[in-house]
Coordinates of C-alpha atoms and ligand atoms in Angstrom, one line a residue:
Chain Q
M16 CA -47.7 16.4 -106.6
N17 CA -47.4 15.4 -102.7
L18 CA -50.4 15.7 -100.4
V19 CA -50.2 15.8 -96.7
T20 CA -53.1 16.3 -94.4
F21 CA -53.0 18.2 -91.1
S22 CA -55.5 17.7 -88.3
G23 CA -56.0 18.2 -84.6
P24 CA -58.1 19.7 -82.1
P25 CA -59.4 23.4 -82.6
S26 CA -56.8 26.2 -81.6
T27 CA -53.8 23.7 -81.1
G28 CA -51.8 25.7 -83.7
K29 CA -52.4 24.1 -87.0
T30 CA -52.7 27.0 -88.9
S31 CA -49.6 28.9 -87.1
V32 CA -47.6 25.6 -88.0
I33 CA -48.6 25.3 -91.7
I34 CA -47.8 29.0 -92.5
K35 CA -44.3 28.7 -90.8
T36 CA -43.5 25.3 -92.6
I37 CA -44.9 27.2 -96.0
D38 CA -42.3 29.8 -95.7
A39 CA -39.3 26.9 -95.2
I40 CA -40.8 24.9 -98.1
K41 CA -40.9 28.3 -100.5
Q42 CA -37.5 29.1 -99.6
R43 CA -36.9 25.6 -101.5
G44 CA -38.5 27.0 -104.5
L45 CA -41.3 24.8 -104.4
K46 CA -45.1 25.5 -104.9
V47 CA -47.6 25.2 -102.0
G48 CA -51.4 25.3 -102.0
V49 CA -53.8 24.9 -98.9
V50 CA -57.3 23.9 -98.4
K51 CA -59.1 24.3 -95.6
F52 CA -61.8 22.4 -94.0
D53 CA -64.0 23.6 -91.2
C54 CA -67.8 23.4 -90.0
L55 CA -69.0 26.7 -89.9
A56 CA -66.8 29.6 -90.4
T57 CA -63.2 30.1 -90.7
D58 CA -60.7 32.8 -91.4
D59 CA -57.9 31.1 -91.9
D60 CA -58.2 31.2 -95.5
K61 CA -57.4 35.1 -95.2
L62 CA -54.3 34.0 -93.3
Y63 CA -53.0 31.8 -96.0
E64 CA -54.0 34.5 -98.8
K65 CA -51.6 36.9 -96.5
V66 CA -48.6 34.6 -97.0
G67 CA -49.2 34.4 -100.8
V68 CA -50.4 30.9 -101.3
P69 CA -53.4 29.9 -103.4
V70 CA -55.9 28.7 -100.9
R71 CA -59.7 27.2 -101.0
K72 CA -62.0 26.7 -98.3
G73 CA -65.1 24.3 -97.5
L74 CA -67.6 24.2 -95.0
S75 CA -69.3 21.5 -93.9
G76 CA -72.2 23.0 -92.5
S77 CA -74.5 20.6 -91.5
Q78 CA -72.8 17.5 -92.2
C79 CA -70.0 16.1 -90.4
P80 CA -66.8 17.6 -91.3
D81 CA -64.7 14.5 -91.8
H82 CA -67.3 12.9 -93.8
Y83 CA -67.5 16.2 -95.9
F84 CA -63.6 16.1 -96.2
V85 CA -63.6 12.4 -97.7
S86 CA -66.5 13.4 -99.8
N87 CA -64.5 16.2 -101.3
I88 CA -60.6 15.5 -101.2
E89 CA -60.4 14.0 -104.7
E90 CA -61.9 17.4 -106.3
V91 CA -59.0 18.9 -103.9
T92 CA -56.4 17.1 -105.2
Q93 CA -57.2 17.7 -108.9
W94 CA -57.6 21.8 -108.1
G95 CA -53.9 21.3 -106.5
I96 CA -52.7 19.4 -109.6
E97 CA -54.3 21.8 -112.1
L98 CA -52.4 24.7 -110.3
G99 CA -49.0 22.9 -110.8
L100 CA -48.4 22.7 -107.3
D101 CA -45.7 20.6 -105.6
L102 CA -47.2 20.3 -102.4
L103 CA -51.0 20.4 -101.3
I104 CA -51.6 20.6 -97.5
T105 CA -55.3 20.2 -96.0
E106 CA -56.2 21.4 -92.9
S107 CA -59.0 20.1 -91.0
A108 CA -60.4 20.9 -87.4
G109 CA -60.9 17.6 -85.8
L110 CA -63.9 18.2 -83.8
C111 CA -65.0 14.8 -83.0
N112 CA -62.5 12.7 -81.4
R113 CA -63.6 9.7 -83.3
C114 CA -63.3 10.3 -86.8
S115 CA -60.0 11.2 -88.5
P116 CA -59.8 11.9 -92.3
Y117 CA -56.3 10.4 -92.9
I118 CA -56.0 8.1 -96.0
K119 CA -53.7 5.3 -96.5
E120 CA -50.6 6.2 -98.1
I121 CA -51.0 10.0 -97.9
K122 CA -48.7 11.6 -95.3
S123 CA -50.9 12.5 -92.1
I124 CA -50.0 15.0 -89.5
C125 CA -51.8 15.6 -86.1
V126 CA -51.1 18.9 -84.3
I127 CA -51.6 18.8 -80.9
D128 CA -50.9 21.2 -77.8
N129 CA -49.0 20.8 -74.5
L130 CA -51.5 23.2 -72.7
S131 CA -54.6 20.7 -73.4
G132 CA -53.6 18.4 -70.5
I133 CA -51.5 15.1 -70.1
N134 CA -54.6 12.9 -70.5
T135 CA -55.8 14.2 -73.9
P136 CA -53.5 12.1 -75.9
K137 CA -55.8 9.0 -74.8
K138 CA -58.8 10.9 -75.6
V139 CA -58.1 11.7 -79.3
G140 CA -58.3 8.4 -80.9
P141 CA -57.7 7.5 -84.4
M142 CA -56.6 11.2 -85.4
L143 CA -53.6 10.9 -83.0
K144 CA -53.2 6.8 -83.1
M145 CA -53.1 6.8 -86.9
A146 CA -51.1 9.9 -87.5
D147 CA -47.3 9.5 -89.0
I148 CA -46.1 12.6 -87.8
V149 CA -47.6 14.4 -84.6
V150 CA -46.6 18.0 -84.0
I151 CA -46.7 19.2 -80.5
T152 CA -47.0 23.0 -79.9
K153 CA -47.0 25.5 -77.3
G154 CA -43.9 24.0 -75.4
D155 CA -42.5 27.6 -75.2
I156 CA -45.3 28.3 -72.5
V157 CA -44.7 25.1 -70.4
S158 CA -42.0 23.8 -68.4
Q159 CA -39.5 21.2 -69.7
A160 CA -41.1 18.6 -67.4
E161 CA -44.1 18.7 -68.8
R162 CA -43.1 18.8 -72.3
E163 CA -41.3 15.7 -71.5
V164 CA -43.9 14.0 -69.7
F165 CA -46.8 15.2 -72.7
A166 CA -44.7 13.6 -75.5
S167 CA -44.3 10.2 -73.6
R168 CA -48.0 10.1 -73.5
V169 CA -48.3 10.7 -76.8
Q170 CA -45.3 8.4 -77.9
T171 CA -47.3 5.7 -75.9
V172 CA -50.4 6.2 -77.7
N173 CA -48.8 6.2 -81.2
P174 CA -45.4 4.8 -80.8
S175 CA -44.9 4.4 -84.4
A176 CA -45.5 8.2 -85.2
V177 CA -42.5 10.8 -85.4
T178 CA -43.2 13.3 -82.4
M179 CA -41.8 16.7 -83.3
H180 CA -42.1 20.0 -81.2
V181 CA -42.9 23.1 -83.1
N182 CA -43.5 26.7 -81.6
G183 CA -46.1 27.9 -83.7
L184 CA -45.1 31.5 -82.9
S185 CA -41.7 31.7 -83.5
G186 CA -41.4 29.0 -86.0
Q187 CA -38.7 27.0 -84.1
G188 CA -38.8 23.5 -85.4
A189 CA -40.8 24.6 -88.7
F190 CA -37.9 24.2 -90.7
E191 CA -37.3 21.1 -89.5
L192 CA -40.9 19.6 -90.0
S193 CA -40.9 21.0 -93.5
T194 CA -38.1 18.5 -94.4
L195 CA -40.2 15.7 -93.5
L196 CA -43.2 16.9 -95.3
Y197 CA -42.2 17.0 -99.2
D198 CA -40.6 14.0 -101.3
E199 CA -39.4 14.4 -104.6
K200 CA -40.0 10.8 -105.2
D201 CA -43.8 10.9 -103.8
N202 CA -46.6 11.5 -106.6
V203 CA -50.1 11.6 -106.4
D204 CA -52.2 11.8 -109.6
T205 CA -55.7 10.7 -108.0
L206 CA -57.3 9.5 -104.9
V207 CA -59.4 7.4 -106.5
G208 CA -59.6 3.8 -105.1
K209 CA -57.3 4.9 -101.9
K210 CA -58.9 4.3 -98.6
L211 CA -59.4 5.6 -95.5
R212 CA -56.9 4.7 -92.5
F213 CA -59.8 4.1 -90.3
S214 CA -63.8 3.6 -90.8
M215 CA -65.9 6.5 -90.0
P216 CA -68.6 5.8 -87.4
S217 CA -71.6 4.0 -89.0
A218 CA -74.1 6.2 -86.9
L219 CA -77.3 7.1 -88.3
C220 CA -80.3 8.1 -86.4
S221 CA -83.4 10.0 -86.3
Y222 CA -81.5 13.2 -85.3
C223 CA -78.9 13.0 -88.1
L224 CA -82.0 13.1 -90.4
G225 CA -83.4 16.5 -89.0
E226 CA -85.1 15.1 -85.6
T227 CA -85.5 17.8 -83.0
R228 CA -88.0 16.2 -80.8
I229 CA -86.8 14.4 -77.7
G230 CA -88.3 11.3 -76.5
K231 CA -88.1 7.4 -77.1
S232 CA -90.8 7.3 -79.7
Y233 CA -89.0 9.8 -82.2
Q234 CA -85.7 7.7 -81.8
M235 CA -85.1 5.2 -85.0
G236 CA -82.1 3.8 -86.3
N237 CA -78.8 3.7 -84.6
V238 CA -79.7 4.7 -81.0
R239 CA -77.5 3.9 -78.1
K240 CA -78.7 4.5 -74.6
M241 CA -76.5 5.2 -71.5
N242 CA -76.5 2.8 -68.7
M243 CA -77.7 4.6 -65.7
E244 CA -77.7 1.6 -63.4
D245 CA -75.0 1.9 -60.2
D246 CA -72.0 -0.2 -61.5
K247 CA -71.2 -1.7 -57.7
Chain D
M19 CA -35.7 -6.1 -79.3
I20 CA -38.7 -7.9 -79.5
T21 CA -40.5 -8.8 -82.5
L22 CA -44.2 -9.3 -83.9
E23 CA -43.6 -13.0 -83.8
D24 CA -42.5 -13.0 -80.1
I25 CA -45.7 -10.9 -79.1
K26 CA -47.8 -13.0 -81.1
K27 CA -46.5 -16.2 -79.0
I28 CA -46.6 -14.8 -75.5
S29 CA -49.3 -14.1 -73.0
I30 CA -50.2 -11.0 -71.6
S31 CA -49.0 -12.1 -68.0
E32 CA -45.4 -13.4 -69.3
L33 CA -45.4 -9.9 -71.3
R34 CA -46.2 -7.7 -68.0
G35 CA -43.7 -9.8 -66.1
K36 CA -40.7 -9.2 -68.6
Y37 CA -41.7 -5.4 -69.6
P38 CA -43.4 -4.2 -66.6
F39 CA -43.8 -0.9 -68.5
V40 CA -46.3 -1.8 -70.9
E41 CA -48.8 -1.1 -67.8
G42 CA -48.5 2.2 -69.3
F43 CA -49.3 1.4 -72.8
F44 CA -52.6 -0.8 -71.7
A45 CA -53.5 2.4 -69.3
D46 CA -53.1 4.9 -72.3
Q47 CA -54.9 2.8 -74.9
S48 CA -57.8 2.1 -72.6
L49 CA -57.7 -1.5 -72.6
E50 CA -58.8 -3.6 -69.9
I51 CA -56.6 -6.7 -69.6
E52 CA -57.3 -7.7 -66.0
Q53 CA -58.9 -11.3 -66.0
N54 CA -57.1 -11.6 -69.9
E55 CA -54.0 -12.1 -68.4
K56 CA -53.8 -15.9 -69.8
L57 CA -54.7 -14.6 -73.6
T58 CA -52.0 -13.5 -76.2
F59 CA -52.4 -10.0 -77.1
V60 CA -53.8 -10.7 -80.2
Q61 CA -56.2 -13.1 -78.6
F62 CA -57.5 -10.1 -76.1
L63 CA -57.8 -7.7 -79.2
Q64 CA -59.9 -10.6 -81.0
K65 CA -62.4 -10.4 -77.9
F66 CA -63.9 -7.5 -79.1
D67 CA -66.6 -7.9 -81.6
E68 CA -66.7 -5.7 -84.7
E69 CA -69.0 -3.1 -83.4
E70 CA -66.8 -3.1 -80.1
A71 CA -63.7 -2.6 -82.2
E72 CA -65.1 0.2 -84.2
D73 CA -66.4 1.9 -81.1
R74 CA -63.0 1.9 -79.7
A75 CA -61.1 2.8 -82.7
I76 CA -59.2 -0.5 -82.4
D77 CA -57.3 -1.9 -85.6
I78 CA -55.9 -5.0 -84.7
D79 CA -52.7 -4.9 -86.9
V80 CA -52.1 -1.2 -86.0
M81 CA -52.5 -2.0 -82.1
V82 CA -50.1 -5.0 -82.1
N83 CA -47.4 -3.1 -84.3
S84 CA -47.8 -0.1 -82.0
L85 CA -46.9 -2.5 -79.1
V86 CA -44.0 -4.1 -80.4
E87 CA -42.8 -0.4 -81.4
Y88 CA -43.8 0.8 -78.1
V89 CA -41.8 -2.2 -76.3
N90 CA -38.6 -1.7 -78.5
Q91 CA -38.5 2.1 -77.6
M92 CA -38.8 1.7 -73.9
L93 CA -35.9 -0.9 -74.0
S94 CA -33.6 1.2 -76.1
F95 CA -34.7 4.3 -73.8
I96 CA -33.7 2.4 -70.4
G97 CA -30.8 0.1 -71.9
D98 CA -28.4 2.0 -73.3
D99 CA -27.1 5.0 -71.4
K100 CA -23.9 4.3 -72.7
E101 CA -25.0 4.6 -76.4
N102 CA -27.0 8.0 -75.2
G103 CA -24.0 9.4 -73.5
V104 CA -22.8 12.8 -75.0
D105 CA -19.4 13.6 -73.7
S106 CA -18.8 16.3 -76.7
L107 CA -20.6 18.4 -79.5
T108 CA -18.5 19.9 -82.6
I109 CA -19.6 22.5 -84.8
L110 CA -18.3 22.1 -88.4
P111 CA -18.6 25.9 -90.0
G112 CA -21.4 26.3 -92.6
T113 CA -22.2 29.8 -94.0
N114 CA -23.8 33.2 -93.2
K115 CA -26.8 34.8 -94.5
F116 CA -24.5 36.1 -97.3
G117 CA -23.5 32.6 -98.3
E118 CA -19.9 33.6 -97.1
A119 CA -17.9 30.9 -95.0
E120 CA -18.2 31.4 -91.3
N121 CA -15.1 32.3 -89.3
F122 CA -13.9 29.1 -87.5
E123 CA -12.5 26.1 -88.2
E124 CA -14.3 23.5 -85.7
L125 CA -15.7 24.3 -82.5
T126 CA -15.7 21.4 -79.7
I127 CA -17.9 21.6 -76.8
R128 CA -17.7 19.3 -73.8
K129 CA -19.7 17.9 -71.1
S130 CA -19.7 20.3 -68.1
E131 CA -19.1 23.2 -70.3
I132 CA -21.0 26.4 -70.5
I133 CA -21.1 28.7 -73.4
C134 CA -22.9 31.7 -74.1
I135 CA -24.2 32.8 -77.3
V136 CA -24.2 36.8 -78.2
G137 CA -25.0 38.6 -81.1
P138 CA -27.9 41.2 -82.0
T139 CA -31.2 40.8 -83.0
G140 CA -32.2 38.4 -85.8
S141 CA -28.2 37.9 -86.1
G142 CA -29.2 33.6 -85.9
K143 CA -28.7 32.8 -82.2
S144 CA -31.8 30.7 -82.2
R145 CA -30.8 29.3 -85.6
L146 CA -27.7 27.8 -84.0
L147 CA -29.4 26.4 -81.2
A148 CA -32.0 24.6 -83.5
D149 CA -29.1 23.3 -85.7
I150 CA -27.6 21.7 -82.6
E151 CA -31.1 20.2 -81.6
W152 CA -31.7 19.0 -85.3
V153 CA -28.2 17.7 -85.4
A154 CA -27.9 19.4 -88.5
Q155 CA -26.2 17.8 -91.5
K156 CA -25.6 20.4 -94.0
D157 CA -29.2 20.4 -94.3
T158 CA -30.3 23.8 -92.9
P159 CA -30.2 27.2 -94.3
T160 CA -26.8 27.4 -92.3
S161 CA -25.3 24.3 -94.1
R162 CA -23.7 23.4 -90.8
S163 CA -22.8 20.1 -89.3
I164 CA -22.9 18.8 -85.8
L165 CA -21.3 16.0 -84.5
I166 CA -21.7 14.1 -81.4
N167 CA -18.7 12.7 -79.7
G168 CA -16.8 13.5 -83.1
E169 CA -18.7 11.3 -85.3
E170 CA -21.5 11.9 -87.5
S171 CA -24.8 10.9 -86.0
D172 CA -27.3 8.8 -87.0
K173 CA -30.7 10.4 -87.2
K174 CA -32.1 8.6 -83.7
W175 CA -31.9 12.1 -82.2
R176 CA -33.9 13.7 -84.6
L177 CA -36.7 11.5 -84.7
T178 CA -37.4 9.8 -81.4
S179 CA -39.2 11.3 -78.9
G180 CA -37.9 9.6 -75.7
N181 CA -34.1 10.7 -76.2
K182 CA -34.3 14.1 -77.1
L183 CA -30.6 15.5 -77.4
V184 CA -31.8 19.0 -75.7
A185 CA -33.9 20.1 -73.1
Q186 CA -34.8 23.9 -72.9
L187 CA -35.4 26.3 -70.2
S188 CA -36.5 29.8 -71.0
Q189 CA -38.4 33.0 -69.4
N190 CA -41.9 32.3 -70.5
M191 CA -42.3 28.9 -69.5
N192 CA -45.0 28.3 -66.2
F193 CA -46.3 25.2 -64.8
V194 CA -49.9 24.5 -66.3
M195 CA -50.6 21.3 -64.3
D196 CA -52.9 21.3 -61.4
L197 CA -50.7 19.2 -59.3
T198 CA -48.8 19.5 -56.1
V199 CA -44.8 19.6 -56.3
Q200 CA -44.8 15.9 -55.1
E201 CA -47.2 14.7 -57.5
F202 CA -45.6 16.7 -60.3
L203 CA -41.9 15.2 -59.8
E204 CA -43.4 11.6 -59.3
L205 CA -45.2 12.1 -62.7
H206 CA -42.2 13.3 -64.4
A207 CA -40.3 10.6 -62.7
Q208 CA -42.2 7.4 -63.6
S209 CA -42.4 9.0 -67.5
R210 CA -38.5 8.8 -67.3
L211 CA -38.7 5.1 -65.5
V212 CA -36.9 6.2 -62.6
E213 CA -36.5 3.5 -59.7
N214 CA -35.7 5.4 -56.7
V215 CA -38.5 8.0 -57.0
E216 CA -38.6 9.4 -53.3
E217 CA -34.7 9.8 -53.2
V218 CA -35.0 11.5 -56.7
I219 CA -37.8 13.7 -55.6
Q220 CA -35.7 14.7 -52.4
R221 CA -32.7 15.6 -54.0
I222 CA -34.8 17.8 -56.6
I223 CA -36.5 19.5 -53.7
S224 CA -33.3 20.4 -52.1
S225 CA -31.9 21.6 -55.2
A226 CA -34.4 23.9 -55.8
N227 CA -34.7 25.3 -52.4
N228 CA -30.9 26.2 -52.6
L229 CA -31.6 28.3 -55.7
A230 CA -34.7 29.7 -54.8
G231 CA -35.0 33.1 -52.3
E232 CA -37.9 32.0 -50.3
K233 CA -38.3 28.1 -49.6
F234 CA -41.3 26.0 -50.6
D235 CA -42.3 22.2 -50.0
L236 CA -43.7 19.0 -51.6
S237 CA -47.0 19.9 -50.8
T238 CA -47.3 23.4 -52.7
P239 CA -49.4 23.1 -55.9
V240 CA -46.8 24.1 -58.8
T241 CA -49.2 26.8 -60.1
S242 CA -49.0 28.5 -56.9
L243 CA -45.1 29.0 -56.9
S244 CA -43.7 32.5 -57.3
G245 CA -41.8 33.1 -60.6
G246 CA -38.6 32.5 -58.8
Q247 CA -39.8 29.3 -57.2
S248 CA -41.0 27.9 -60.5
R249 CA -37.6 29.0 -62.3
A250 CA -36.0 27.2 -59.4
L251 CA -38.0 24.0 -59.6
M252 CA -37.7 23.7 -63.5
I253 CA -34.0 24.2 -63.4
A254 CA -33.4 21.6 -60.4
D255 CA -36.1 19.1 -62.3
T256 CA -33.9 19.7 -65.8
A257 CA -30.6 19.1 -64.0
I258 CA -31.8 16.0 -62.2
L259 CA -34.3 14.6 -63.9
S260 CA -34.3 15.1 -67.6
K261 CA -32.4 12.7 -70.1
S262 CA -31.5 15.2 -72.2
P263 CA -27.4 15.8 -72.2
I264 CA -27.8 19.4 -73.8
V265 CA -29.5 22.0 -72.0
L266 CA -30.3 25.2 -74.1
I267 CA -31.1 28.4 -72.0
D268 CA -32.8 31.8 -73.2
E269 CA -31.8 34.2 -70.6
I270 CA -32.3 33.4 -66.6
E271 CA -33.9 36.2 -65.7
N272 CA -32.4 38.0 -62.3
A273 CA -35.4 37.9 -60.1
G274 CA -35.6 35.4 -57.1
I275 CA -33.0 32.8 -57.9
D276 CA -29.2 32.3 -57.8
R277 CA -28.0 32.0 -61.3
K278 CA -24.5 31.1 -60.1
K279 CA -25.9 28.0 -58.4
A280 CA -28.2 27.3 -61.0
L281 CA -25.6 26.8 -63.5
E282 CA -23.3 25.3 -61.1
L283 CA -26.2 22.5 -60.5
L284 CA -26.6 21.9 -64.5
V285 CA -22.8 21.6 -64.9
G286 CA -22.4 19.2 -61.9
E287 CA -25.1 17.1 -63.3
E288 CA -22.8 17.0 -66.4
K289 CA -24.8 18.5 -68.7
I290 CA -23.7 20.7 -71.8
V291 CA -24.9 24.1 -71.0
L292 CA -25.6 26.8 -74.0
M293 CA -27.1 30.0 -73.3
A294 CA -28.2 32.8 -75.2
T295 CA -28.1 36.0 -73.2
H296 CA -27.3 39.6 -73.2
D297 CA -26.7 40.0 -69.7
P298 CA -23.0 40.8 -69.1
I299 CA -23.0 38.7 -65.9
L300 CA -24.1 35.7 -67.3
A301 CA -22.0 36.1 -70.3
L302 CA -18.9 36.1 -68.2
M303 CA -19.9 32.9 -66.1
G304 CA -19.6 31.0 -69.2
D305 CA -16.3 29.1 -70.3
R306 CA -16.5 30.5 -74.0
R307 CA -18.7 32.8 -75.6
I308 CA -19.7 32.5 -79.5
V309 CA -20.4 35.6 -81.4
I310 CA -23.2 35.7 -84.1
K311 CA -23.3 37.9 -87.0
N312 CA -25.2 38.0 -90.1
G313 CA -26.2 34.5 -89.3
G314 CA -22.7 33.2 -89.0
I315 CA -20.6 32.4 -86.1
N316 CA -18.1 35.3 -86.3
K317 CA -16.0 34.8 -83.3
V318 CA -15.3 32.5 -80.3
I319 CA -14.0 34.3 -77.3
D320 CA -12.6 32.2 -74.3
T321 CA -13.3 33.8 -70.8
S322 CA -9.9 35.4 -70.1
N323 CA -8.9 35.8 -66.7
E324 CA -8.8 39.2 -66.7
E325 CA -12.7 38.9 -67.4
R326 CA -13.3 36.4 -64.7
E327 CA -11.5 39.2 -62.3
F328 CA -13.8 41.7 -63.7
L329 CA -16.9 39.4 -62.9
T330 CA -16.2 39.8 -59.2
E331 CA -16.4 43.8 -59.7
L332 CA -19.7 43.2 -61.8
N333 CA -20.9 41.0 -59.1
E334 CA -20.4 43.7 -56.5
M335 CA -22.2 46.0 -58.8
D336 CA -25.0 43.6 -59.1
K337 CA -25.3 43.1 -55.2
I338 CA -25.7 47.0 -55.2
V339 CA -28.5 46.9 -57.5
Q340 CA -30.1 44.2 -55.8
N341 CA -29.8 45.6 -52.3
L342 CA -31.5 48.8 -54.2
R343 CA -34.7 46.4 -55.2
Y344 CA -35.0 44.6 -51.9
K345 CA -35.3 48.1 -50.2
L346 CA -38.0 49.3 -53.0
R347 CA -39.8 46.3 -52.3
K348 CA -39.9 47.3 -48.5
G349 CA -41.2 50.6 -49.2
E350 CA -38.0 52.8 -48.7
V351 CA -36.8 55.7 -50.2
I352 CA -33.7 55.3 -52.0
T353 CA -31.2 58.0 -52.9
S354 CA -28.0 56.6 -52.7
L355 CA -26.2 53.4 -53.6
K356 CA -25.7 52.2 -50.0
Ligands
ATP420 N1 -26.6 31.2 -91.8 C1 -27.8 31.7 -92.0 N2 -28.0 31.2 -93.3 C2 -29.3 31.6 -93.7 N3 -30.2 32.2 -92.8 C3 -30.0 32.1 -91.5 C4 -28.8 32.1 -91.2 N4 -28.7 32.2 -89.8 C5 -30.0 32.5 -89.4 N5 -30.8 32.5 -90.5 C6 -32.3 33.4 -90.5 O1 -32.2 34.6 -89.9 C7 -33.4 34.4 -89.0 C8 -33.3 35.3 -87.7 O2 -32.7 34.3 -87.0 P1 -32.9 33.8 -85.5 O3 -34.1 33.9 -85.1 O4 -31.9 32.8 -85.3 O5 -32.2 35.4 -84.7 P2 -31.7 35.5 -83.1 O6 -30.3 35.6 -83.3 O7 -32.3 34.3 -82.3 O8 -32.7 36.7 -82.7 P3 -33.4 37.5 -81.5 O9 -32.5 37.9 -80.6 O10 -34.3 38.2 -82.0 O11 -34.0 35.9 -80.9 C9 -33.7 33.1 -89.1 O12 -34.9 33.2 -89.9 C10 -32.9 32.3 -89.6 O13 -33.2 30.9 -90.2
GDP421 N1 -47.4 30.2 -77.1 C1 -47.8 29.5 -78.1 N2 -48.9 30.2 -78.9 C2 -49.3 29.1 -80.2 C3 -48.5 28.2 -80.6 N3 -48.8 28.0 -81.7 C4 -50.0 28.4 -81.9 N4 -50.4 29.4 -81.2 C5 -51.6 30.3 -80.8 O1 -52.3 29.4 -80.6 C6 -53.8 30.1 -81.3 C7 -54.4 29.3 -82.2 O2 -53.4 28.8 -83.2 P1 -54.2 28.4 -84.8 O3 -52.9 28.1 -85.6 O4 -55.4 29.2 -85.3 O5 -54.9 27.0 -84.3 P2 -56.0 26.0 -85.1 O6 -57.2 26.4 -84.8 O7 -55.4 24.6 -85.0 O8 -55.6 26.5 -86.5 C8 -53.3 31.3 -81.9 O9 -53.5 32.5 -81.0 C9 -51.7 31.1 -82.0 O10 -50.9 32.2 -82.1 C10 -47.0 28.0 -80.0 O11 -46.3 27.3 -80.4 N5 -47.2 28.6 -78.6
MG422 MG1 -56.6 26.8 -88.2
MG423 MG1 -33.7 34.0 -81.0

């Protein structure tokens, strides 16, 4: 089985792109499944069901969604293998720009959209910097110039990635993306022993543990204070 | 070409001297290199302690390799205009949706040609444009092959983001950046590493005003341009600033821009123009048109002299309709063609 992980900021078009790509992959006679990770709620699983692929969803609730992803990804992989999938796709919403759920040697795709503004690429962090493939969506509604500027910003932040334009509505570019996702030669039996591409923040403070009161005397552990002095 | 070893040897100031564009890399990676110029890039990164490196999500190996990759991509982007030149594009036949062979031998399109693509909805026009963009090598649903300059192309056109083969213009496109025309064009010119920025901006604005009905100037915010003005600016900018040698157009709408001049501008900048359209005037402006049926190229029609003469007649009719539109806008009552 091949495993690929999609992530990206909310509403950039991850689900739309995955669904269009699944169309192309199915036409090659391959069996695909999807696991969707989210925080509080998602209807994406229904969309995947509609296109007739096996789907599972996991909601992290009060836990950090990326920590939750790593804690569950091995079980998810075994689920895919049991079903006899050729390709298992995971979708996770990147909510904090610091984390990224990418695993070494597992193909990782970051989805980002042209509408998010040209300074977004430099703010996104490891989710963009460490991706193998960067998919840029919503090119249908901005000018050629903006697409070029945006793509060049993405390229500066992650020069090693393959950058592709995919239209999540029409599917333009989805066939081309699909050719990069599945490789007969790749095979994953287990993720045990594999490593994350980038460590997750080590923060653990009183608020992580359920503290709700404000004030210095309630703050313990990894607490960091803003510098409110005038810089000049 | 620069290697990992090279980067490890030279100081940041030497790096900046040799490759001025690295400024963009340092800025977008949020690295403050000022006052650290004497260090090599690796030494600079090693200055961050573990906590700081983690905070900033810096992985030294990844970052250094990124810089090497970036410098090489930019070098190839600036350097080999010759290598990136596209004089012709050849389509070799594949199969239609029923798996039957397409009805042509081979089709070569040259620089400064305008080719129209016509066919019913769902017939495969967009697929043909996508085959060209992806430089298909019998590996798309149509099994077509695309040759560049008569040769099978390497995959660089597919996978590098700087040198895209194809630029696109379509109806739904809008400007979304909150910038004036001047700032917007500067930004685009910088990303293309253009040297004579002011000169290029002047050319674009005057070409755009030549296409647009109502004139605009460099201090106008791009988001407050009218539909026609936006379209005009997009076309002029694509013609003059975009590096892509092929321009795909999905219908240019009628309102507010001179379509004939727009096509002349693109062709004058030595672009190959492919246009999907249902508009008879645009279709006859092309040198040839490709007729798509059931996913395959069914016919290739050269625009004949007879058709060209008819185009003059069509343009007359178009003028009449335009004139009626103009009258409508002014609040007149229209009861005849005059
Ligand atoms: N030769 C072919 N073999 C197999 N499938 C094809 C072929 N040509 C086109 N298709 C498929 O047919 C579908 C419709 O094609 P396409 O979207 O290109 O139509 P279109 O002419 O652009 O339609 P519209 O006018 O609605 O935009 C697509 O899914 C495309 O991949
Ligand atoms: N115009 C346009 N809209 C898109 C594109 N891709 C996605 N969308 C729309 O953007 C919204 C969010 O998409 P979705 O796939 O749910 O994003 P996700 O949250 O990243 O999974 C939906 O309304 C999509 O229809 C695109 O390429 N162009
Ligand atoms: Mg989604
Ligand atoms: Mg189409």
